[in-house]
Short mmCIF file of C-alpha atoms and ligand atoms in Angstrom, two decimals:
data_model
loop_
_atom_site.label_atom_id
_atom_site.label_comp_id
_atom_site.label_asym_id
_atom_site.label_seq_id
_atom_site.Cartn_x
_atom_site.Cartn_y
_atom_site.Cartn_z
CA MET Q 1 -134.10 -254.16 -102.88
CA ALA Q 2 -132.39 -255.82 -99.94
CA GLU Q 3 -131.58 -252.44 -98.44
CA HIS Q 4 -135.05 -251.16 -99.10
CA ALA Q 5 -136.68 -254.15 -97.49
CA MET Q 6 -134.41 -253.89 -94.48
CA ALA Q 7 -135.25 -250.21 -94.15
CA MET Q 8 -138.90 -251.17 -94.19
CA VAL Q 9 -138.26 -253.80 -91.57
CA ASP Q 10 -136.44 -251.17 -89.52
CA ALA Q 11 -139.42 -248.87 -89.90
CA LEU Q 12 -141.67 -251.66 -88.77
CA ARG Q 13 -139.68 -252.19 -85.60
CA GLY Q 14 -140.67 -248.68 -84.73
CA ASP Q 15 -139.96 -247.47 -81.26
CA THR Q 16 -140.26 -250.82 -79.66
CA GLY Q 17 -136.56 -251.40 -80.23
CA SER Q 18 -137.20 -255.10 -80.73
CA GLN Q 19 -136.53 -257.20 -83.78
CA GLN Q 20 -139.60 -259.28 -84.34
CA LEU Q 21 -139.68 -259.05 -88.13
CA VAL Q 22 -136.37 -259.84 -89.80
CA TYR Q 23 -134.87 -261.58 -92.79
CA ARG Q 24 -132.76 -264.61 -91.87
CA ASP Q 25 -131.16 -266.59 -94.69
CA GLN Q 26 -133.20 -264.40 -97.02
CA ALA Q 27 -136.48 -265.63 -95.54
CA LEU Q 28 -138.81 -263.37 -93.61
CA HIS Q 29 -139.11 -264.41 -89.97
CA ILE Q 30 -141.49 -263.22 -87.33
CA GLU Q 31 -139.60 -263.75 -84.09
CA SER Q 32 -137.94 -267.16 -84.67
CA VAL Q 33 -140.60 -268.52 -87.02
CA CYS Q 34 -140.06 -268.51 -90.78
CA VAL Q 35 -143.27 -267.05 -92.22
CA ASP Q 36 -143.06 -269.40 -95.20
CA ARG Q 37 -143.30 -272.32 -92.76
CA ILE Q 38 -146.63 -270.97 -91.48
CA VAL Q 39 -147.87 -270.81 -95.09
CA THR Q 40 -147.45 -274.55 -95.40
CA ALA Q 41 -149.90 -275.01 -92.50
CA VAL Q 42 -152.28 -272.08 -92.94
CA PRO Q 43 -153.77 -271.10 -96.32
CA THR Q 44 -153.28 -267.47 -97.37
CA PRO Q 45 -154.43 -264.84 -96.73
CA PHE Q 46 -153.88 -264.82 -92.97
CA TYR Q 47 -152.89 -262.37 -90.27
CA CYS Q 48 -149.88 -263.13 -88.13
CA TYR Q 49 -148.91 -261.33 -84.91
CA SER Q 50 -145.76 -261.28 -82.81
CA SER Q 51 -146.40 -261.76 -79.09
CA ASP Q 52 -143.04 -260.21 -78.33
CA ALA Q 53 -143.85 -257.06 -80.32
CA ILE Q 54 -147.10 -256.62 -78.40
CA ARG Q 55 -145.42 -257.28 -75.05
CA THR Q 56 -142.57 -254.90 -75.81
CA ALA Q 57 -144.91 -252.15 -76.99
CA TYR Q 58 -147.09 -252.51 -73.89
CA ARG Q 59 -144.11 -252.43 -71.55
CA THR Q 60 -142.57 -249.46 -73.37
CA LEU Q 61 -145.76 -247.41 -73.16
CA SER Q 62 -146.77 -248.36 -69.65
CA GLY Q 63 -143.17 -247.79 -68.51
CA ALA Q 64 -143.14 -244.30 -70.05
CA LEU Q 65 -146.47 -243.49 -68.41
CA LYS Q 66 -145.62 -244.89 -64.99
CA PRO Q 67 -144.02 -241.70 -63.66
CA VAL Q 68 -147.23 -239.78 -64.43
CA GLY Q 69 -149.34 -242.56 -62.92
CA ALA Q 70 -151.40 -243.17 -66.07
CA SER Q 71 -152.76 -246.66 -66.66
CA VAL Q 72 -153.45 -248.26 -70.04
CA CYS Q 73 -156.80 -249.49 -71.36
CA PHE Q 74 -156.27 -251.14 -74.75
CA ALA Q 75 -158.80 -250.06 -77.40
CA VAL Q 76 -160.35 -253.42 -78.33
CA LYS Q 77 -161.53 -252.13 -81.70
CA ALA Q 78 -157.94 -252.17 -82.97
CA ASN Q 79 -157.66 -255.93 -82.54
CA GLY Q 80 -160.26 -257.88 -80.60
CA ASN Q 81 -158.84 -261.37 -80.99
CA LEU Q 82 -159.22 -263.18 -77.66
CA SER Q 83 -155.58 -264.30 -77.61
CA VAL Q 84 -154.39 -260.74 -78.23
CA LEU Q 85 -156.70 -259.40 -75.50
CA GLY Q 86 -155.58 -262.17 -73.16
CA LEU Q 87 -151.93 -261.36 -73.83
CA LEU Q 88 -152.47 -257.69 -73.02
CA ALA Q 89 -154.67 -258.42 -70.02
CA GLY Q 90 -151.96 -260.71 -68.67
CA LEU Q 91 -149.56 -257.77 -68.81
CA GLY Q 92 -151.97 -255.72 -66.72
CA SER Q 93 -153.84 -253.82 -69.40
CA GLY Q 94 -157.44 -252.74 -68.96
CA MET Q 95 -159.74 -252.46 -71.99
CA ASP Q 96 -161.61 -249.68 -73.75
CA ILE Q 97 -164.71 -251.02 -75.49
CA VAL Q 98 -167.36 -249.47 -77.75
CA SER Q 99 -170.08 -252.12 -77.96
CA GLY Q 100 -171.75 -254.96 -76.13
CA GLY Q 101 -169.85 -257.33 -78.40
CA GLU Q 102 -166.51 -255.86 -77.38
CA LEU Q 103 -167.61 -256.10 -73.74
CA GLU Q 104 -168.20 -259.84 -74.20
CA ARG Q 105 -164.82 -260.18 -75.92
CA ALA Q 106 -163.04 -258.46 -73.03
CA LEU Q 107 -164.89 -260.53 -70.43
CA ALA Q 108 -164.18 -263.73 -72.38
CA ALA Q 109 -160.49 -262.78 -72.29
CA ARG Q 110 -160.88 -262.67 -68.48
CA VAL Q 111 -160.46 -258.92 -68.15
CA PRO Q 112 -162.14 -257.86 -64.90
CA ALA Q 113 -165.08 -255.51 -65.46
CA SER Q 114 -163.43 -253.15 -63.00
CA LYS Q 115 -160.75 -252.54 -65.68
CA ILE Q 116 -163.13 -251.91 -68.59
CA ILE Q 117 -164.23 -248.50 -69.86
CA PHE Q 118 -167.25 -248.25 -72.16
CA SER Q 119 -166.71 -245.55 -74.80
CA GLY Q 120 -168.67 -244.81 -77.98
CA VAL Q 121 -171.28 -242.39 -79.23
CA GLY Q 122 -174.24 -244.78 -79.54
CA LYS Q 123 -174.95 -247.38 -76.88
CA LYS Q 124 -178.13 -249.44 -76.74
CA ARG Q 125 -179.98 -249.67 -73.44
CA SER Q 126 -179.39 -253.43 -73.45
CA GLU Q 127 -175.63 -252.79 -73.77
CA ILE Q 128 -175.69 -250.22 -70.96
CA ALA Q 129 -177.62 -252.65 -68.76
CA ARG Q 130 -175.17 -255.49 -69.36
CA ALA Q 131 -172.22 -253.17 -68.63
CA LEU Q 132 -173.78 -252.06 -65.34
CA GLU Q 133 -174.74 -255.60 -64.38
CA VAL Q 134 -171.16 -256.83 -64.73
CA GLY Q 135 -169.84 -253.85 -62.76
CA ILE Q 136 -168.11 -251.80 -65.45
CA HIS Q 137 -165.44 -249.36 -64.30
CA GLN Q 138 -166.83 -246.39 -66.23
CA ILE Q 139 -169.22 -245.39 -68.97
CA ASN Q 140 -168.09 -242.46 -71.11
CA VAL Q 141 -171.16 -240.46 -72.06
CA GLU Q 142 -171.30 -238.40 -75.24
CA SER Q 143 -174.63 -236.54 -75.09
CA GLU Q 144 -177.36 -235.42 -72.70
CA ALA Q 145 -179.73 -237.99 -74.20
CA GLU Q 146 -177.21 -240.74 -73.44
CA LEU Q 147 -176.77 -239.44 -69.88
CA ASP Q 148 -180.54 -239.70 -69.42
CA ALA Q 149 -180.55 -243.24 -70.85
CA VAL Q 150 -177.74 -244.37 -68.52
CA GLY Q 151 -179.65 -242.82 -65.60
CA ASP Q 152 -182.86 -244.61 -66.58
CA VAL Q 153 -181.17 -247.99 -66.96
CA ALA Q 154 -179.21 -247.62 -63.70
CA GLY Q 155 -182.39 -246.56 -61.89
CA ALA Q 156 -184.25 -249.60 -63.20
CA LEU Q 157 -181.42 -251.89 -62.07
CA GLY Q 158 -181.12 -250.17 -58.71
CA VAL Q 159 -177.43 -249.33 -59.19
CA ARG Q 160 -175.35 -246.16 -59.47
CA ALA Q 161 -173.65 -245.75 -62.84
CA PRO Q 162 -170.07 -244.44 -62.84
CA VAL Q 163 -170.03 -241.95 -65.71
CA ALA Q 164 -167.45 -239.68 -67.29
CA LEU Q 165 -168.44 -236.98 -69.77
CA ARG Q 166 -166.56 -237.10 -73.05
CA VAL Q 167 -165.52 -233.57 -73.94
CA ASN Q 168 -165.27 -232.33 -77.49
CA PRO Q 169 -162.35 -229.91 -77.04
CA ASP Q 170 -162.54 -228.49 -80.59
CA VAL Q 171 -158.93 -229.39 -81.32
CA ASP Q 172 -157.68 -230.47 -84.73
CA ALA Q 173 -155.66 -233.70 -84.35
CA ARG Q 174 -154.08 -233.10 -87.80
CA THR Q 175 -154.81 -236.58 -88.99
CA HIS Q 176 -156.93 -238.16 -91.73
CA ALA Q 177 -160.39 -236.52 -91.83
CA LYS Q 178 -162.11 -239.89 -91.39
CA ILE Q 179 -160.39 -240.57 -88.07
CA SER Q 180 -160.43 -237.07 -86.59
CA THR Q 181 -162.83 -236.88 -83.63
CA GLY Q 182 -162.00 -233.76 -81.61
CA LYS Q 183 -163.23 -230.88 -83.77
CA LYS Q 184 -166.56 -229.32 -83.00
CA GLU Q 185 -168.01 -230.45 -86.34
CA ASP Q 186 -167.22 -234.09 -85.52
CA LYS Q 187 -170.06 -236.20 -84.10
CA PHE Q 188 -168.10 -237.10 -80.98
CA GLY Q 189 -168.15 -235.71 -77.45
CA ILE Q 190 -170.08 -232.99 -75.68
CA PRO Q 191 -169.34 -229.39 -76.62
CA PHE Q 192 -166.86 -227.87 -74.18
CA GLU Q 193 -169.27 -225.15 -73.08
CA ASP Q 194 -172.09 -227.62 -72.30
CA ILE Q 195 -170.01 -229.67 -69.86
CA PRO Q 196 -170.55 -227.64 -66.63
CA ALA Q 197 -174.37 -227.79 -66.86
CA LEU Q 198 -174.36 -231.50 -67.73
CA TYR Q 199 -171.85 -232.43 -65.05
CA THR Q 200 -174.00 -230.54 -62.51
CA LYS Q 201 -177.06 -232.43 -63.75
CA ALA Q 202 -175.25 -235.77 -63.37
CA PHE Q 203 -174.26 -234.79 -59.82
CA ALA Q 204 -177.85 -234.15 -58.91
CA ALA Q 205 -179.04 -237.56 -60.17
CA PRO Q 206 -178.87 -240.24 -57.44
CA GLU Q 207 -178.48 -243.06 -60.00
CA LEU Q 208 -175.42 -241.41 -61.57
CA ASP Q 209 -171.93 -241.20 -60.14
CA PRO Q 210 -170.02 -238.62 -62.19
CA VAL Q 211 -166.37 -239.56 -61.81
CA GLY Q 212 -164.65 -237.35 -64.34
CA LEU Q 213 -164.00 -236.40 -67.94
CA ALA Q 214 -162.86 -238.19 -71.08
CA VAL Q 215 -161.36 -236.93 -74.34
CA HIS Q 216 -160.23 -238.60 -77.56
CA ILE Q 217 -159.25 -236.30 -80.41
CA GLY Q 218 -158.53 -238.82 -83.16
CA SER Q 219 -156.37 -241.66 -84.37
CA GLN Q 220 -153.00 -242.08 -86.15
CA ILE Q 221 -151.68 -238.88 -84.52
CA LEU Q 222 -148.02 -238.40 -85.38
CA ASP Q 223 -147.54 -234.79 -84.25
CA LEU Q 224 -148.14 -234.76 -80.49
CA SER Q 225 -148.90 -231.02 -80.13
CA PRO Q 226 -152.71 -231.42 -80.51
CA TYR Q 227 -152.61 -233.56 -77.34
CA ARG Q 228 -151.13 -230.63 -75.44
CA ALA Q 229 -153.91 -228.36 -76.71
CA ALA Q 230 -156.66 -230.86 -75.86
CA TYR Q 231 -155.32 -231.84 -72.42
CA SER Q 232 -154.81 -228.15 -71.52
CA ARG Q 233 -158.47 -227.54 -72.27
CA ILE Q 234 -159.40 -230.49 -70.05
CA ALA Q 235 -157.25 -229.07 -67.25
CA ASP Q 236 -159.13 -225.75 -67.59
CA LEU Q 237 -162.42 -227.60 -67.33
CA VAL Q 238 -161.32 -229.49 -64.23
CA SER Q 239 -160.47 -226.18 -62.52
CA LEU Q 240 -163.76 -224.67 -63.58
CA LEU Q 241 -165.85 -227.62 -62.38
CA ARG Q 242 -163.97 -227.83 -59.10
CA SER Q 243 -164.48 -224.11 -58.53
CA GLN Q 244 -168.20 -224.89 -58.70
CA GLY Q 245 -167.81 -227.46 -55.96
CA LEU Q 246 -168.00 -230.49 -58.27
CA ARG Q 247 -165.81 -233.52 -57.63
CA ILE Q 248 -163.59 -234.87 -60.40
CA SER Q 249 -161.39 -237.86 -59.71
CA ARG Q 250 -160.69 -239.47 -63.11
CA LEU Q 251 -159.46 -238.30 -66.52
CA ASP Q 252 -159.57 -240.62 -69.54
CA LEU Q 253 -157.12 -239.14 -72.04
CA GLY Q 254 -158.12 -241.29 -75.03
CA GLY Q 255 -155.93 -243.05 -77.55
CA GLY Q 256 -154.65 -242.09 -80.96
CA ILE Q 257 -150.85 -242.32 -80.90
CA GLY Q 258 -149.82 -243.04 -84.47
CA ILE Q 259 -147.28 -245.44 -85.96
CA PRO Q 260 -145.07 -244.92 -89.01
CA TYR Q 261 -146.40 -246.90 -91.97
CA ASP Q 262 -143.41 -245.67 -93.99
CA HIS Q 263 -139.85 -244.80 -93.03
CA GLY Q 264 -140.88 -242.07 -90.59
CA ALA Q 265 -140.28 -242.09 -86.87
CA SER Q 266 -142.81 -243.16 -84.31
CA PRO Q 267 -143.95 -240.45 -81.90
CA ASP Q 268 -141.84 -240.42 -78.74
CA VAL Q 269 -143.94 -241.87 -75.93
CA GLY Q 270 -141.64 -240.18 -73.40
CA GLU Q 271 -142.66 -236.86 -74.91
CA TYR Q 272 -146.30 -237.96 -74.75
CA ALA Q 273 -145.85 -238.67 -71.03
CA THR Q 274 -144.27 -235.23 -70.57
CA ILE Q 275 -147.30 -233.59 -72.22
CA ILE Q 276 -149.57 -235.49 -69.85
CA ARG Q 277 -147.50 -234.48 -66.82
CA GLU Q 278 -147.33 -230.81 -67.83
CA THR Q 279 -151.05 -230.48 -68.60
CA VAL Q 280 -153.04 -232.75 -66.29
CA GLY Q 281 -150.34 -234.31 -64.13
CA GLY Q 282 -150.83 -232.05 -61.14
CA LEU Q 283 -154.61 -232.34 -60.88
CA ASP Q 284 -154.70 -235.28 -58.48
CA CYS Q 285 -156.82 -237.34 -60.87
CA GLU Q 286 -156.61 -241.03 -61.74
CA LEU Q 287 -155.31 -240.98 -65.35
CA THR Q 288 -156.01 -243.50 -68.11
CA VAL Q 289 -155.01 -243.68 -71.79
CA GLU Q 290 -156.74 -245.82 -74.44
CA PRO Q 291 -154.23 -246.69 -77.16
CA GLY Q 292 -155.05 -249.29 -79.78
CA ARG Q 293 -152.89 -248.97 -82.88
CA TRP Q 294 -149.59 -248.18 -81.14
CA LEU Q 295 -149.74 -251.38 -79.10
CA VAL Q 296 -150.61 -253.86 -81.83
CA GLY Q 297 -150.23 -252.21 -85.26
CA PRO Q 298 -146.52 -252.89 -85.85
CA ALA Q 299 -146.89 -256.39 -84.37
CA GLY Q 300 -148.93 -257.78 -87.26
CA ILE Q 301 -148.55 -258.74 -90.90
CA LEU Q 302 -151.07 -259.88 -93.49
CA VAL Q 303 -149.64 -262.74 -95.53
CA THR Q 304 -150.86 -263.16 -99.09
CA GLU Q 305 -150.00 -265.04 -102.27
CA VAL Q 306 -149.57 -263.62 -105.75
CA LEU Q 307 -152.26 -265.11 -107.98
CA PHE Q 308 -151.39 -263.50 -111.31
CA ILE Q 309 -149.08 -260.95 -112.81
CA LYS Q 310 -151.06 -258.79 -115.15
CA GLU Q 311 -149.07 -256.87 -117.71
CA THR Q 312 -150.71 -253.91 -119.41
CA ALA Q 313 -149.34 -251.06 -121.50
CA ASP Q 314 -148.48 -248.80 -118.58
CA ARG Q 315 -147.96 -251.09 -115.60
CA LEU Q 316 -147.39 -254.42 -113.98
CA THR Q 317 -150.07 -255.44 -111.54
CA ALA Q 318 -149.65 -258.24 -109.04
CA ILE Q 319 -153.08 -259.60 -108.22
CA VAL Q 320 -152.92 -261.13 -104.74
CA ASP Q 321 -155.33 -263.33 -102.80
CA ALA Q 322 -155.89 -260.76 -100.02
CA GLY Q 323 -158.41 -258.06 -100.74
CA MET Q 324 -159.96 -254.94 -99.31
CA ASN Q 325 -162.33 -257.15 -97.34
CA ASP Q 326 -159.29 -258.48 -95.45
CA LEU Q 327 -157.46 -255.16 -95.06
CA MET Q 328 -159.80 -252.24 -95.56
CA ARG Q 329 -157.39 -249.41 -94.71
CA PRO Q 330 -155.92 -248.73 -98.19
CA ALA Q 331 -159.37 -248.50 -99.80
CA MET Q 332 -160.91 -246.54 -96.94
CA TYR Q 333 -158.17 -244.08 -95.96
CA GLY Q 334 -155.70 -244.33 -98.85
CA ALA Q 335 -153.31 -245.95 -96.34
CA VAL Q 336 -150.19 -247.59 -97.73
CA HIS Q 337 -148.88 -250.57 -95.75
CA PRO Q 338 -145.27 -251.58 -96.39
CA VAL Q 339 -144.84 -254.83 -98.29
CA PHE Q 340 -142.20 -257.53 -97.76
CA PRO Q 341 -141.57 -260.53 -100.00
CA LEU Q 342 -141.42 -263.69 -97.90
CA MET Q 343 -138.26 -264.67 -99.74
CA GLN Q 344 -135.74 -261.94 -100.32
CA ASP Q 345 -134.29 -262.16 -103.81
CA CYS Q 346 -130.99 -260.30 -103.64
CA GLN Q 347 -130.32 -260.82 -107.36
CA GLY Q 348 -133.67 -259.43 -108.37
CA LYS Q 349 -133.85 -256.18 -110.28
CA SER Q 350 -136.02 -253.39 -108.98
CA HIS Q 351 -139.51 -253.60 -110.33
CA ILE Q 352 -142.53 -251.41 -109.84
CA TYR Q 353 -145.76 -253.23 -109.17
CA GLN Q 354 -149.22 -252.11 -108.45
CA ILE Q 355 -150.53 -254.64 -105.92
CA ALA Q 356 -154.26 -255.27 -106.13
CA GLY Q 357 -156.74 -257.61 -104.53
CA PRO Q 358 -159.43 -259.76 -106.15
CA VAL Q 359 -162.48 -257.80 -104.93
CA CYS Q 360 -164.67 -256.28 -107.61
CA GLU Q 361 -164.02 -252.66 -106.70
CA SER Q 362 -161.50 -250.32 -108.31
CA SER Q 363 -160.48 -249.24 -104.80
CA ASP Q 364 -159.25 -252.75 -103.99
CA VAL Q 365 -155.64 -251.70 -104.54
CA PHE Q 366 -152.96 -251.85 -101.83
CA GLY Q 367 -150.68 -249.38 -103.59
CA THR Q 368 -147.89 -249.04 -106.08
CA TYR Q 369 -144.60 -250.32 -104.75
CA ARG Q 370 -141.11 -249.71 -106.07
CA ASP Q 371 -138.01 -251.81 -105.62
CA LEU Q 372 -139.71 -255.18 -105.55
CA PRO Q 373 -138.06 -258.28 -107.05
CA ALA Q 374 -139.63 -259.81 -110.14
CA LEU Q 375 -142.79 -261.44 -108.87
CA ARG Q 376 -144.33 -264.66 -110.13
CA SER Q 377 -147.58 -266.39 -109.50
CA GLY Q 378 -147.23 -268.32 -106.23
CA ASP Q 379 -144.80 -265.86 -104.61
CA ARG Q 380 -145.82 -264.72 -101.15
CA LEU Q 381 -145.85 -261.24 -99.71
CA ALA Q 382 -146.54 -259.77 -96.30
CA PHE Q 383 -148.16 -256.41 -95.70
CA GLY Q 384 -146.66 -254.83 -92.59
CA CYS Q 385 -148.17 -252.75 -89.78
CA ALA Q 386 -151.35 -254.78 -90.13
CA GLY Q 387 -151.91 -255.70 -86.49
CA ALA Q 388 -154.36 -252.86 -85.85
CA TYR Q 389 -157.60 -252.26 -87.73
CA GLY Q 390 -156.81 -255.17 -90.05
CA ALA Q 391 -158.65 -258.31 -88.97
CA SER Q 392 -160.99 -256.24 -86.78
CA MET Q 393 -162.31 -254.32 -89.81
CA ALA Q 394 -162.49 -257.28 -92.17
CA SER Q 395 -165.73 -258.20 -93.89
CA THR Q 396 -167.07 -261.04 -95.99
CA TYR Q 397 -167.75 -258.84 -99.05
CA ASN Q 398 -167.79 -260.83 -102.30
CA ALA Q 399 -168.58 -263.86 -100.08
CA ARG Q 400 -164.94 -264.05 -99.11
CA ASP Q 401 -164.36 -265.85 -95.86
CA LEU Q 402 -162.66 -264.09 -92.95
CA ALA Q 403 -158.91 -264.74 -92.91
CA ALA Q 404 -157.34 -266.82 -90.18
CA GLU Q 405 -155.20 -265.22 -87.48
CA VAL Q 406 -151.94 -266.68 -86.19
CA LEU Q 407 -149.94 -265.79 -83.09
CA VAL Q 408 -146.19 -266.33 -82.90
CA ASP Q 409 -144.28 -266.60 -79.64
CA ARG Q 410 -140.55 -267.18 -79.99
CA ASP Q 411 -140.19 -270.37 -82.08
CA ARG Q 412 -143.82 -271.51 -82.01
CA PHE Q 413 -146.97 -270.40 -83.76
CA ARG Q 414 -150.61 -271.12 -83.25
CA VAL Q 415 -153.82 -270.39 -85.18
CA ILE Q 416 -155.78 -268.09 -82.86
CA ARG Q 417 -158.74 -267.74 -85.21
CA ARG Q 418 -159.57 -270.37 -87.73
CA ARG Q 419 -160.50 -269.28 -91.24
CA GLN Q 420 -164.23 -268.93 -91.45
CA THR Q 421 -165.76 -271.62 -93.61
CA ILE Q 422 -168.18 -270.83 -96.40
CA GLU Q 423 -170.62 -273.22 -94.69
CA ALA Q 424 -170.53 -271.05 -91.55
CA LEU Q 425 -171.15 -268.01 -93.73
CA LEU Q 426 -174.19 -269.58 -95.37
CA ALA Q 427 -175.53 -271.18 -92.21
CA LEU Q 428 -177.11 -267.95 -90.95
CA GLU Q 429 -179.21 -267.50 -94.07
CA ASP Q 430 -182.55 -269.08 -94.91
CA GLU Q 431 -184.58 -269.07 -98.08
CA THR Q 432 -188.14 -267.89 -97.51
CA GLU Q 433 -190.75 -270.63 -97.54
CA TRP Q 434 -192.39 -269.20 -100.67
CA GLN Q 435 -189.08 -269.45 -102.53
CA VAL Q 436 -188.60 -273.00 -101.34
CA SER Q 437 -192.03 -274.09 -102.66
CA PRO Q 438 -191.72 -273.94 -106.45
CA ILE Q 439 -195.34 -274.96 -107.25
CA PRO Q 440 -197.49 -271.84 -107.72
CA SER Q 441 -200.89 -271.83 -106.05
CA ALA Q 442 -204.09 -271.29 -108.04
CA GLY Q 443 -204.32 -267.80 -106.51
CA ASP Q 444 -200.83 -266.91 -107.68
CA LEU Q 445 -201.72 -268.07 -111.19
CA ALA Q 446 -204.87 -265.96 -111.20
CA HIS Q 447 -202.74 -262.89 -110.30
CA ALA Q 448 -200.21 -263.71 -112.95
CA PHE Q 449 -202.59 -263.30 -115.89
N1 LLP J 501 -160.51 -244.41 -77.72
C1 LLP J 501 -161.56 -244.06 -78.49
C2 LLP J 501 -162.73 -243.43 -77.86
C3 LLP J 501 -161.52 -244.27 -79.87
O1 LLP J 501 -162.55 -243.91 -80.62
C4 LLP J 501 -160.37 -244.87 -80.44
C5 LLP J 501 -160.31 -245.13 -81.89
C6 LLP J 501 -159.31 -245.24 -79.60
C7 LLP J 501 -159.42 -244.98 -78.24
C8 LLP J 501 -158.08 -245.92 -80.10
O2 LLP J 501 -157.39 -245.15 -81.05
P1 LLP J 501 -155.93 -245.62 -81.56
O3 LLP J 501 -154.99 -245.53 -80.38
O4 LLP J 501 -156.03 -246.99 -82.07
O5 LLP J 501 -155.61 -244.64 -82.63
N2 LLP J 501 -160.07 -247.62 -88.47
C9 LLP J 501 -159.17 -246.50 -88.36
C10 LLP J 501 -158.96 -246.05 -86.94
C11 LLP J 501 -160.26 -245.71 -86.23
C12 LLP J 501 -160.06 -245.32 -84.79
C13 LLP J 501 -161.36 -245.16 -84.09
N3 LLP J 501 -161.25 -244.84 -82.71
C14 LLP J 501 -157.85 -246.86 -89.04
O6 LLP J 501 -157.71 -247.99 -89.52
O7 LLP J 501 -156.95 -246.04 -89.15
#
């Protein structure tokens, strides 16, 4: 078990080369903080992130991309906590957003609008207006109807909207079907062959400033070759558009670099940079990438407590106090996050447990794990690689309050989102006045008989 857990910890370190999650004196530590110490101050379940892991990942990626001149816009959807955004912004990161809400998050984290890109397939006019009013760097447009809407809104505001057209390159990212976005049957992007006519149309519109192209083929991409295929297609398009006298100065290359949730290796970001250089590097365009998961995924854990051990004929199930509402990925994509006991029991025999949450759905199962020590009610576990698409996808299903989030930096930790109270959950709801008045009127009685 000890070896297995250490291998998992090694896997979790990924390419960052840092050691933010380690066992010391048999207790799991995140940086220099014993996770069990946080549990005494913060009720489970809660998310916990390592500042150092985020910093190291950002510096590793931006360092690898520096020679090709590509800048980084963090995909806020992966983890929109203001402290996490602030940490990344402080390192120089821009932001990629997909809603008015994410725009407000980025602005609240003091990211300048000039470093924010607005992606996404469905934007409301009110969201477009707000983005233009604050001076957004770029709006990535995904259809002709959206281009018209951006033009209308910009015209009404008397501004010129900087737009990039998101290309659907019809490339298979070879990832989970639910997070593949670059094939022609996916709802995302503008078909490759429609780009020249639409880019020409944007050029002709005085309220639009077409600045370039964008592409994003999917998420959790472990084999980098689809990037080469997609970026090569973009390079072809740039040549074609330029041959028609159209100006292209920016390319947004999307996000999607995957992380190993098991023992596998993380994609080599140096190789990713090489692909960028060899495909679009010589085009004299401003380059941007929009990673989310790679920057924050390995930096986070979800800490939970075992409520009950349920023994049935064919298995042992540990029922924990975190559920699919807290971490949706196992139920939604069949994802398996590594699990680490907070206290490492070197004497413990290897046990196989199914780990399940309390939510009333059969899909609320984190997975079946081997090589765990004997678990008892009250033991604590941490699910690894939970820094991306964990808290940001959480819901209050089953009237379960949103888990707290904690940030660690060296030997200190701080709650960066308090646990939502049930009062706050109920405060938005009102009973109708006819429910509140229990005395039926004469008219109601007449209807009743
Ligand atoms: N840019 C765009 C336009 C995107 O749609 C996405 C992710 C990203 C960048 C960032 O992708 P990343 O580098 O994080 O892979 N909930 C799923 C992932 C959904 C990704 C959606 N778009 C999951 O938990 O696996």
